[in-house]
Amino acid sequence: MRVLLLSDIHGNLEAMEACLGAAPAHDLILNLGDLVGYGASPNEVVEQSRRRGKLFVRGNHDKAATGLIDLEGFNPLAGLSAFWTRTQLTKNNLEWLKALPQGPLQIDGLPGVQFVHGSPLDEDEYVVTLEDALSPLMNAAVAVTFHGHTHLQGYFSSDGLRSEVFRPLYQTVGQSENIQFALRDGVRYLINPGSVGQPRDGDWRAAFALFDSQTRMVTFCREPYNLQDAQNRIQAANLPERLATRLAVGR
Ligand code: ZN
């Protein structure tokens, strides 16, 4: 089974469309949460996701925008955009978003693999460093977990003796590019496809990944998209300027 992994689209329709257009052949789309928040196209992203995807886990921004959690723990930019998103979502899209399941999610035909937003132990936890990753890696119910939330493409792995962090090193700046690697037997993984709509690893290109369960290969992908249009929409919606400028620097 070839699973297309999309995470943290954050209302960025242009980035999402570029990823879907460039995606290698796949059997299903799995969305790791945060469909909305920050970006200016929440309804379009939710509708496109509903049409194309079958499997979802919810993210903290999905919960905030639909009123499942209050905005207290959010920084001002995140809180403001969550509130704006709540005012924009149609009733139907809001109800659909609100009903998204909490991770971890496991699916038929993919033994030993699960999907979460933050960490396998806590859907809202940020796993940024190897130190953060050790407990989730060793205590996850299965060996391979795909997660999002940090907007950092890469993986953490451990065979019980040696643990490591992998961040893809790309050769180009603004072009379409892939990096492929094979999962090793006996190794536990926490793999982040990166953020489609608001990357934070210094690379503005939309990030996503493909997992082929037959070959046990993972492909990390970066895809340029129409940044200007995404920024224009943020400005036209009177959202804070910083939400538009940060897209250009991938922060
Ligand atoms: Zn996010």
PDB file of C-alpha atoms and ligand atoms in Angstrom:
ATOM      1  CA  MET A   1       0.000   0.000   0.000  1.00  0.00           C
ATOM      2  CA  ARG A   2       1.316   3.446  -0.924  1.00  0.00           C
ATOM      3  CA  VAL A   3       0.242   6.080   1.573  1.00  0.00           C
ATOM      4  CA  LEU A   4       0.520   9.778   0.786  1.00  0.00           C
ATOM      5  CA  LEU A   5       1.184  11.636   4.035  1.00  0.00           C
ATOM      6  CA  LEU A   6       0.008  15.211   4.334  1.00  0.00           C
ATOM      7  CA  SER A   7       0.324  17.166   7.564  1.00  0.00           C
ATOM      8  CA  ASP A   8      -0.115  20.701   8.833  1.00  0.00           C
ATOM      9  CA  ILE A   9      -1.693  22.151   5.697  1.00  0.00           C
ATOM     10  CA  HIS A  10      -2.856  25.106   7.812  1.00  0.00           C
ATOM     11  CA  GLY A  11      -5.326  26.592   5.364  1.00  0.00           C
ATOM     12  CA  ASN A  12      -2.732  26.985   2.608  1.00  0.00           C
ATOM     13  CA  LEU A  13      -4.636  25.914  -0.515  1.00  0.00           C
ATOM     14  CA  GLU A  14      -1.852  26.792  -2.966  1.00  0.00           C
ATOM     15  CA  ALA A  15       0.658  24.590  -1.121  1.00  0.00           C
ATOM     16  CA  MET A  16      -1.842  21.749  -0.845  1.00  0.00           C
ATOM     17  CA  GLU A  17      -2.649  21.829  -4.553  1.00  0.00           C
ATOM     18  CA  ALA A  18       1.038  21.807  -5.463  1.00  0.00           C
ATOM     19  CA  CYS A  19       1.597  18.711  -3.294  1.00  0.00           C
ATOM     20  CA  LEU A  20      -1.393  16.872  -4.728  1.00  0.00           C
ATOM     21  CA  GLY A  21      -0.256  17.761  -8.238  1.00  0.00           C
ATOM     22  CA  ALA A  22       3.291  16.521  -7.651  1.00  0.00           C
ATOM     23  CA  ALA A  23       2.508  13.488  -5.492  1.00  0.00           C
ATOM     24  CA  PRO A  24       3.801  10.122  -6.707  1.00  0.00           C
ATOM     25  CA  ALA A  25       1.170   7.406  -7.345  1.00  0.00           C
ATOM     26  CA  HIS A  26      -0.599   6.452  -4.112  1.00  0.00           C
ATOM     27  CA  ASP A  27      -3.484   4.317  -2.857  1.00  0.00           C
ATOM     28  CA  LEU A  28      -4.720   6.619  -0.129  1.00  0.00           C
ATOM     29  CA  ILE A  29      -4.099   9.960   1.555  1.00  0.00           C
ATOM     30  CA  LEU A  30      -3.505  10.078   5.268  1.00  0.00           C
ATOM     31  CA  ASN A  31      -3.776  13.490   6.889  1.00  0.00           C
ATOM     32  CA  LEU A  32      -1.928  14.044  10.171  1.00  0.00           C
ATOM     33  CA  GLY A  33      -3.935  17.062  11.306  1.00  0.00           C
ATOM     34  CA  ASP A  34      -3.899  20.860  11.464  1.00  0.00           C
ATOM     35  CA  LEU A  35      -5.850  21.316   8.265  1.00  0.00           C
ATOM     36  CA  VAL A  36      -6.631  24.891   9.315  1.00  0.00           C
ATOM     37  CA  GLY A  37      -5.167  27.805  11.257  1.00  0.00           C
ATOM     38  CA  TYR A  38      -2.695  30.476  10.002  1.00  0.00           C
ATOM     39  CA  GLY A  39      -3.646  30.245   6.309  1.00  0.00           C
ATOM     40  CA  ALA A  40      -6.480  32.081   4.597  1.00  0.00           C
ATOM     41  CA  SER A  41      -8.267  29.195   2.822  1.00  0.00           C
ATOM     42  CA  PRO A  42      -9.748  27.045   5.602  1.00  0.00           C
ATOM     43  CA  ASN A  43     -12.964  26.086   3.783  1.00  0.00           C
ATOM     44  CA  GLU A  44     -11.217  25.306   0.504  1.00  0.00           C
ATOM     45  CA  VAL A  45      -8.635  23.126   2.276  1.00  0.00           C
ATOM     46  CA  VAL A  46     -11.275  21.272   4.301  1.00  0.00           C
ATOM     47  CA  GLU A  47     -13.416  20.666   1.204  1.00  0.00           C
ATOM     48  CA  GLN A  48     -10.483  19.489  -0.894  1.00  0.00           C
ATOM     49  CA  SER A  49      -9.373  17.230   1.993  1.00  0.00           C
ATOM     50  CA  ARG A  50     -12.855  15.762   2.370  1.00  0.00           C
ATOM     51  CA  ARG A  51     -12.938  14.973  -1.338  1.00  0.00           C
ATOM     52  CA  ARG A  52      -9.448  13.504  -1.611  1.00  0.00           C
ATOM     53  CA  GLY A  53      -8.651  11.974   1.753  1.00  0.00           C
ATOM     54  CA  LYS A  54     -10.123   9.100   3.664  1.00  0.00           C
ATOM     55  CA  LEU A  55      -8.144   9.047   6.848  1.00  0.00           C
ATOM     56  CA  PHE A  56      -7.448  11.836   9.283  1.00  0.00           C
ATOM     57  CA  VAL A  57      -6.262  12.521  12.794  1.00  0.00           C
ATOM     58  CA  ARG A  58      -7.070  15.863  14.362  1.00  0.00           C
ATOM     59  CA  GLY A  59      -4.517  18.536  15.224  1.00  0.00           C
ATOM     60  CA  ASN A  60      -4.488  21.161  17.965  1.00  0.00           C
ATOM     61  CA  HIS A  61      -5.439  23.908  15.489  1.00  0.00           C
ATOM     62  CA  ASP A  62      -8.411  21.839  14.305  1.00  0.00           C
ATOM     63  CA  LYS A  63      -9.519  21.600  17.940  1.00  0.00           C
ATOM     64  CA  ALA A  64      -8.957  25.303  18.596  1.00  0.00           C
ATOM     65  CA  ALA A  65     -10.755  26.494  15.467  1.00  0.00           C
ATOM     66  CA  THR A  66     -13.789  24.352  16.253  1.00  0.00           C
ATOM     67  CA  GLY A  67     -14.012  25.269  19.926  1.00  0.00           C
ATOM     68  CA  LEU A  68     -12.930  21.877  21.304  1.00  0.00           C
ATOM     69  CA  ILE A  69     -10.190  23.619  23.272  1.00  0.00           C
ATOM     70  CA  ASP A  70      -9.908  27.242  24.351  1.00  0.00           C
ATOM     71  CA  LEU A  71      -7.239  29.514  22.938  1.00  0.00           C
ATOM     72  CA  GLU A  72      -5.381  30.095  26.206  1.00  0.00           C
ATOM     73  CA  GLY A  73      -2.395  27.905  25.422  1.00  0.00           C
ATOM     74  CA  PHE A  74      -1.968  29.486  21.990  1.00  0.00           C
ATOM     75  CA  ASN A  75       0.465  32.293  21.191  1.00  0.00           C
ATOM     76  CA  PRO A  76      -1.231  35.514  19.997  1.00  0.00           C
ATOM     77  CA  LEU A  77      -0.689  34.811  16.279  1.00  0.00           C
ATOM     78  CA  ALA A  78      -2.026  31.262  16.542  1.00  0.00           C
ATOM     79  CA  GLY A  79      -4.948  32.364  18.720  1.00  0.00           C
ATOM     80  CA  LEU A  80      -5.925  35.183  16.435  1.00  0.00           C
ATOM     81  CA  SER A  81      -5.860  33.004  13.337  1.00  0.00           C
ATOM     82  CA  ALA A  82      -7.771  30.220  15.113  1.00  0.00           C
ATOM     83  CA  PHE A  83     -10.456  32.714  16.034  1.00  0.00           C
ATOM     84  CA  TRP A  84     -10.559  34.099  12.483  1.00  0.00           C
ATOM     85  CA  THR A  85     -10.798  30.544  11.116  1.00  0.00           C
ATOM     86  CA  ARG A  86     -13.753  29.832  13.401  1.00  0.00           C
ATOM     87  CA  THR A  87     -15.599  32.819  11.965  1.00  0.00           C
ATOM     88  CA  GLN A  88     -14.898  31.691   8.394  1.00  0.00           C
ATOM     89  CA  LEU A  89     -15.680  27.956   8.463  1.00  0.00           C
ATOM     90  CA  THR A  90     -19.083  26.956   7.159  1.00  0.00           C
ATOM     91  CA  LYS A  91     -21.226  25.141   9.701  1.00  0.00           C
ATOM     92  CA  ASN A  92     -20.850  21.908   7.781  1.00  0.00           C
ATOM     93  CA  ASN A  93     -17.052  22.159   7.511  1.00  0.00           C
ATOM     94  CA  LEU A  94     -16.783  23.118  11.170  1.00  0.00           C
ATOM     95  CA  GLU A  95     -18.834  20.099  12.276  1.00  0.00           C
ATOM     96  CA  TRP A  96     -16.800  17.780  10.073  1.00  0.00           C
ATOM     97  CA  LEU A  97     -13.512  19.170  11.403  1.00  0.00           C
ATOM     98  CA  LYS A  98     -14.739  18.953  14.976  1.00  0.00           C
ATOM     99  CA  ALA A  99     -15.527  15.244  14.555  1.00  0.00           C
ATOM    100  CA  LEU A 100     -12.036  14.248  13.343  1.00  0.00           C
ATOM    101  CA  PRO A 101     -10.632  11.391  15.436  1.00  0.00           C
ATOM    102  CA  GLN A 102      -7.845  11.701  17.960  1.00  0.00           C
ATOM    103  CA  GLY A 103      -4.643   9.800  17.145  1.00  0.00           C
ATOM    104  CA  PRO A 104      -3.019   7.334  17.307  1.00  0.00           C
ATOM    105  CA  LEU A 105      -4.824   5.794  14.372  1.00  0.00           C
ATOM    106  CA  GLN A 106      -4.052   2.376  12.934  1.00  0.00           C
ATOM    107  CA  ILE A 107      -5.532   1.109   9.693  1.00  0.00           C
ATOM    108  CA  ASP A 108      -6.328  -2.278   8.164  1.00  0.00           C
ATOM    109  CA  GLY A 109      -3.625  -3.634   5.909  1.00  0.00           C
ATOM    110  CA  LEU A 110      -0.841  -1.668   7.588  1.00  0.00           C
ATOM    111  CA  PRO A 111       0.346  -3.673  10.588  1.00  0.00           C
ATOM    112  CA  GLY A 112       3.018  -2.133  12.792  1.00  0.00           C
ATOM    113  CA  VAL A 113       2.303   1.423  11.668  1.00  0.00           C
ATOM    114  CA  GLN A 114       0.322   4.202  13.330  1.00  0.00           C
ATOM    115  CA  PHE A 115      -0.522   7.845  12.726  1.00  0.00           C
ATOM    116  CA  VAL A 116      -0.702  10.723  15.232  1.00  0.00           C
ATOM    117  CA  HIS A 117      -0.563  14.506  15.254  1.00  0.00           C
ATOM    118  CA  GLY A 118       1.961  15.217  18.037  1.00  0.00           C
ATOM    119  CA  SER A 119       3.322  12.145  19.790  1.00  0.00           C
ATOM    120  CA  PRO A 120       2.016   8.581  20.203  1.00  0.00           C
ATOM    121  CA  LEU A 121       1.739   9.305  23.931  1.00  0.00           C
ATOM    122  CA  ASP A 122       0.038  12.719  23.704  1.00  0.00           C
ATOM    123  CA  GLU A 123      -1.643  14.176  20.609  1.00  0.00           C
ATOM    124  CA  ASP A 124      -0.540  17.722  21.540  1.00  0.00           C
ATOM    125  CA  GLU A 125       3.091  17.024  22.471  1.00  0.00           C
ATOM    126  CA  TYR A 126       5.884  18.611  20.393  1.00  0.00           C
ATOM    127  CA  VAL A 127       8.611  16.116  19.547  1.00  0.00           C
ATOM    128  CA  VAL A 128      11.426  18.411  18.417  1.00  0.00           C
ATOM    129  CA  THR A 129      14.653  16.958  19.824  1.00  0.00           C
ATOM    130  CA  LEU A 130      16.026  13.443  20.113  1.00  0.00           C
ATOM    131  CA  GLU A 131      15.547  13.747  23.869  1.00  0.00           C
ATOM    132  CA  ASP A 132      11.833  14.495  23.297  1.00  0.00           C
ATOM    133  CA  ALA A 133      11.634  11.496  20.970  1.00  0.00           C
ATOM    134  CA  LEU A 134      13.137   8.776  23.179  1.00  0.00           C
ATOM    135  CA  SER A 135      10.120   8.024  25.347  1.00  0.00           C
ATOM    136  CA  PRO A 136       7.579   8.126  22.469  1.00  0.00           C
ATOM    137  CA  LEU A 137       9.911   5.954  20.365  1.00  0.00           C
ATOM    138  CA  MET A 138      10.398   3.292  23.022  1.00  0.00           C
ATOM    139  CA  ASN A 139       6.847   3.335  24.405  1.00  0.00           C
ATOM    140  CA  ALA A 140       4.834   3.509  21.176  1.00  0.00           C
ATOM    141  CA  ALA A 141       2.483   0.574  20.629  1.00  0.00           C
ATOM    142  CA  VAL A 142       4.057  -0.175  17.229  1.00  0.00           C
ATOM    143  CA  ALA A 143       7.486   0.259  15.638  1.00  0.00           C
ATOM    144  CA  VAL A 144       6.628   2.939  13.079  1.00  0.00           C
ATOM    145  CA  THR A 145       4.765   6.136  13.916  1.00  0.00           C
ATOM    146  CA  PHE A 146       4.089   8.963  11.477  1.00  0.00           C
ATOM    147  CA  HIS A 147       3.515  12.309  13.176  1.00  0.00           C
ATOM    148  CA  GLY A 148       3.275  16.031  12.424  1.00  0.00           C
ATOM    149  CA  HIS A 149       2.838  19.086  14.654  1.00  0.00           C
ATOM    150  CA  THR A 150       6.439  20.431  14.666  1.00  0.00           C
ATOM    151  CA  HIS A 151       6.478  21.323  10.939  1.00  0.00           C
ATOM    152  CA  LEU A 152       9.977  19.782  10.722  1.00  0.00           C
ATOM    153  CA  GLN A 153      10.521  17.131   8.065  1.00  0.00           C
ATOM    154  CA  GLY A 154      12.690  14.210   9.173  1.00  0.00           C
ATOM    155  CA  TYR A 155      12.741  11.244  11.501  1.00  0.00           C
ATOM    156  CA  PHE A 156      13.952   9.944  14.847  1.00  0.00           C
ATOM    157  CA  SER A 157      14.930   6.305  15.125  1.00  0.00           C
ATOM    158  CA  SER A 158      16.220   3.864  17.715  1.00  0.00           C
ATOM    159  CA  ASP A 159      17.206   0.200  17.749  1.00  0.00           C
ATOM    160  CA  GLY A 160      17.323   0.244  21.541  1.00  0.00           C
ATOM    161  CA  LEU A 161      21.076   0.847  21.652  1.00  0.00           C
ATOM    162  CA  ARG A 162      21.620   3.665  19.192  1.00  0.00           C
ATOM    163  CA  SER A 163      19.243   6.538  18.516  1.00  0.00           C
ATOM    164  CA  GLU A 164      19.472   9.096  15.747  1.00  0.00           C
ATOM    165  CA  VAL A 165      17.909  12.143  14.129  1.00  0.00           C
ATOM    166  CA  PHE A 166      17.641  12.471  10.369  1.00  0.00           C
ATOM    167  CA  ARG A 167      16.914  15.742   8.585  1.00  0.00           C
ATOM    168  CA  PRO A 168      16.938  15.613   4.762  1.00  0.00           C
ATOM    169  CA  LEU A 169      19.643  17.686   3.091  1.00  0.00           C
ATOM    170  CA  TYR A 170      18.315  18.971  -0.207  1.00  0.00           C
ATOM    171  CA  GLN A 171      20.454  20.069  -3.143  1.00  0.00           C
ATOM    172  CA  THR A 172      18.215  22.759  -4.599  1.00  0.00           C
ATOM    173  CA  VAL A 173      16.437  25.792  -3.216  1.00  0.00           C
ATOM    174  CA  GLY A 174      13.281  26.350  -5.218  1.00  0.00           C
ATOM    175  CA  GLN A 175      12.796  23.183  -7.232  1.00  0.00           C
ATOM    176  CA  SER A 176      10.842  19.985  -6.837  1.00  0.00           C
ATOM    177  CA  GLU A 177      13.014  17.462  -4.995  1.00  0.00           C
ATOM    178  CA  ASN A 178      12.760  14.052  -3.272  1.00  0.00           C
ATOM    179  CA  ILE A 179      14.880  12.068  -0.838  1.00  0.00           C
ATOM    180  CA  GLN A 180      14.216   8.374  -0.364  1.00  0.00           C
ATOM    181  CA  PHE A 181      15.240   5.942   2.361  1.00  0.00           C
ATOM    182  CA  ALA A 182      14.383   2.415   3.483  1.00  0.00           C
ATOM    183  CA  LEU A 183      13.061   1.514   6.923  1.00  0.00           C
ATOM    184  CA  ARG A 184      15.261  -1.052   8.651  1.00  0.00           C
ATOM    185  CA  ASP A 185      13.948  -4.104  10.500  1.00  0.00           C
ATOM    186  CA  GLY A 186      14.232  -4.035  14.261  1.00  0.00           C
ATOM    187  CA  VAL A 187      14.368  -0.228  14.352  1.00  0.00           C
ATOM    188  CA  ARG A 188      11.657   2.009  15.795  1.00  0.00           C
ATOM    189  CA  TYR A 189      10.776   5.212  13.956  1.00  0.00           C
ATOM    190  CA  LEU A 190       9.003   8.499  14.501  1.00  0.00           C
ATOM    191  CA  ILE A 191       8.670  10.023  11.032  1.00  0.00           C
ATOM    192  CA  ASN A 192       7.454  13.535  10.192  1.00  0.00           C
ATOM    193  CA  PRO A 193       6.516  14.284   6.561  1.00  0.00           C
ATOM    194  CA  GLY A 194       6.910  18.007   7.315  1.00  0.00           C
ATOM    195  CA  SER A 195       4.316  20.719   6.901  1.00  0.00           C
ATOM    196  CA  VAL A 196       2.474  21.269   3.641  1.00  0.00           C
ATOM    197  CA  GLY A 197       1.348  24.799   4.403  1.00  0.00           C
ATOM    198  CA  GLN A 198       3.811  26.333   6.865  1.00  0.00           C
ATOM    199  CA  PRO A 199       7.244  24.637   6.904  1.00  0.00           C
ATOM    200  CA  ARG A 200       9.540  25.723   9.754  1.00  0.00           C
ATOM    201  CA  ASP A 201      12.833  24.153   8.731  1.00  0.00           C
ATOM    202  CA  GLY A 202      14.055  27.143   6.755  1.00  0.00           C
ATOM    203  CA  ASP A 203      12.845  25.766   3.420  1.00  0.00           C
ATOM    204  CA  TRP A 204       9.754  27.512   2.014  1.00  0.00           C
ATOM    205  CA  ARG A 205       8.755  24.617  -0.254  1.00  0.00           C
ATOM    206  CA  ALA A 206       5.710  22.583   0.736  1.00  0.00           C
ATOM    207  CA  ALA A 207       6.695  19.337   2.457  1.00  0.00           C
ATOM    208  CA  PHE A 208       5.035  15.930   2.332  1.00  0.00           C
ATOM    209  CA  ALA A 209       5.964  12.236   2.175  1.00  0.00           C
ATOM    210  CA  LEU A 210       5.054   8.905   0.651  1.00  0.00           C
ATOM    211  CA  PHE A 211       5.249   5.564   2.497  1.00  0.00           C
ATOM    212  CA  ASP A 212       5.242   2.323   0.536  1.00  0.00           C
ATOM    213  CA  SER A 213       4.437  -0.490   2.957  1.00  0.00           C
ATOM    214  CA  GLN A 214       5.478  -3.193   0.497  1.00  0.00           C
ATOM    215  CA  THR A 215       9.002  -1.933  -0.139  1.00  0.00           C
ATOM    216  CA  ARG A 216       9.230  -0.225   3.307  1.00  0.00           C
ATOM    217  CA  MET A 217      10.509   2.879   1.520  1.00  0.00           C
ATOM    218  CA  VAL A 218       9.730   6.426   2.631  1.00  0.00           C
ATOM    219  CA  THR A 219      10.098   9.352   0.241  1.00  0.00           C
ATOM    220  CA  PHE A 220      10.420  12.887   1.619  1.00  0.00           C
ATOM    221  CA  CYS A 221       9.245  15.448  -0.935  1.00  0.00           C
ATOM    222  CA  ARG A 222       9.574  19.228  -1.312  1.00  0.00           C
ATOM    223  CA  GLU A 223       7.499  21.086  -3.823  1.00  0.00           C
ATOM    224  CA  PRO A 224       7.520  24.781  -4.766  1.00  0.00           C
ATOM    225  CA  TYR A 225       4.075  26.387  -4.862  1.00  0.00           C
ATOM    226  CA  ASN A 226       2.423  29.704  -5.652  1.00  0.00           C
ATOM    227  CA  LEU A 227       3.680  31.513  -2.569  1.00  0.00           C
ATOM    228  CA  GLN A 228       2.540  34.926  -3.782  1.00  0.00           C
ATOM    229  CA  ASP A 229      -1.090  33.845  -4.076  1.00  0.00           C
ATOM    230  CA  ALA A 230      -1.064  32.308  -0.601  1.00  0.00           C
ATOM    231  CA  GLN A 231       0.424  35.517   0.817  1.00  0.00           C
ATOM    232  CA  ASN A 232      -2.048  37.701  -1.060  1.00  0.00           C
ATOM    233  CA  ARG A 233      -4.954  35.781   0.406  1.00  0.00           C
ATOM    234  CA  ILE A 234      -3.594  36.258   3.934  1.00  0.00           C
ATOM    235  CA  GLN A 235      -3.288  39.996   3.307  1.00  0.00           C
ATOM    236  CA  ALA A 236      -6.732  40.228   1.733  1.00  0.00           C
ATOM    237  CA  ALA A 237      -8.199  38.518   4.813  1.00  0.00           C
ATOM    238  CA  ASN A 238      -6.527  41.137   7.042  1.00  0.00           C
ATOM    239  CA  LEU A 239      -4.655  38.453   8.931  1.00  0.00           C
ATOM    240  CA  PRO A 240      -1.337  39.541  10.523  1.00  0.00           C
ATOM    241  CA  GLU A 241       1.400  40.329   7.969  1.00  0.00           C
ATOM    242  CA  ARG A 242       3.789  37.974   9.761  1.00  0.00           C
ATOM    243  CA  LEU A 243       1.649  34.992   8.679  1.00  0.00           C
ATOM    244  CA  ALA A 244       2.396  35.912   5.070  1.00  0.00           C
ATOM    245  CA  THR A 245       6.101  36.826   5.432  1.00  0.00           C
ATOM    246  CA  ARG A 246       7.019  33.704   7.403  1.00  0.00           C
ATOM    247  CA  LEU A 247       5.933  31.498   4.479  1.00  0.00           C
ATOM    248  CA  ALA A 248       8.702  32.949   2.318  1.00  0.00           C
ATOM    249  CA  VAL A 249      11.435  31.988   4.790  1.00  0.00           C
ATOM    250  CA  GLY A 250      10.007  28.686   6.012  1.00  0.00           C
ATOM    251  CA  ARG A 251       9.830  29.741   9.675  1.00  0.00           C
TER     252      ARG A 251
HETATM  253 ZN    ZN B   1       0.595  22.652  12.900  1.00  0.00          ZN
END
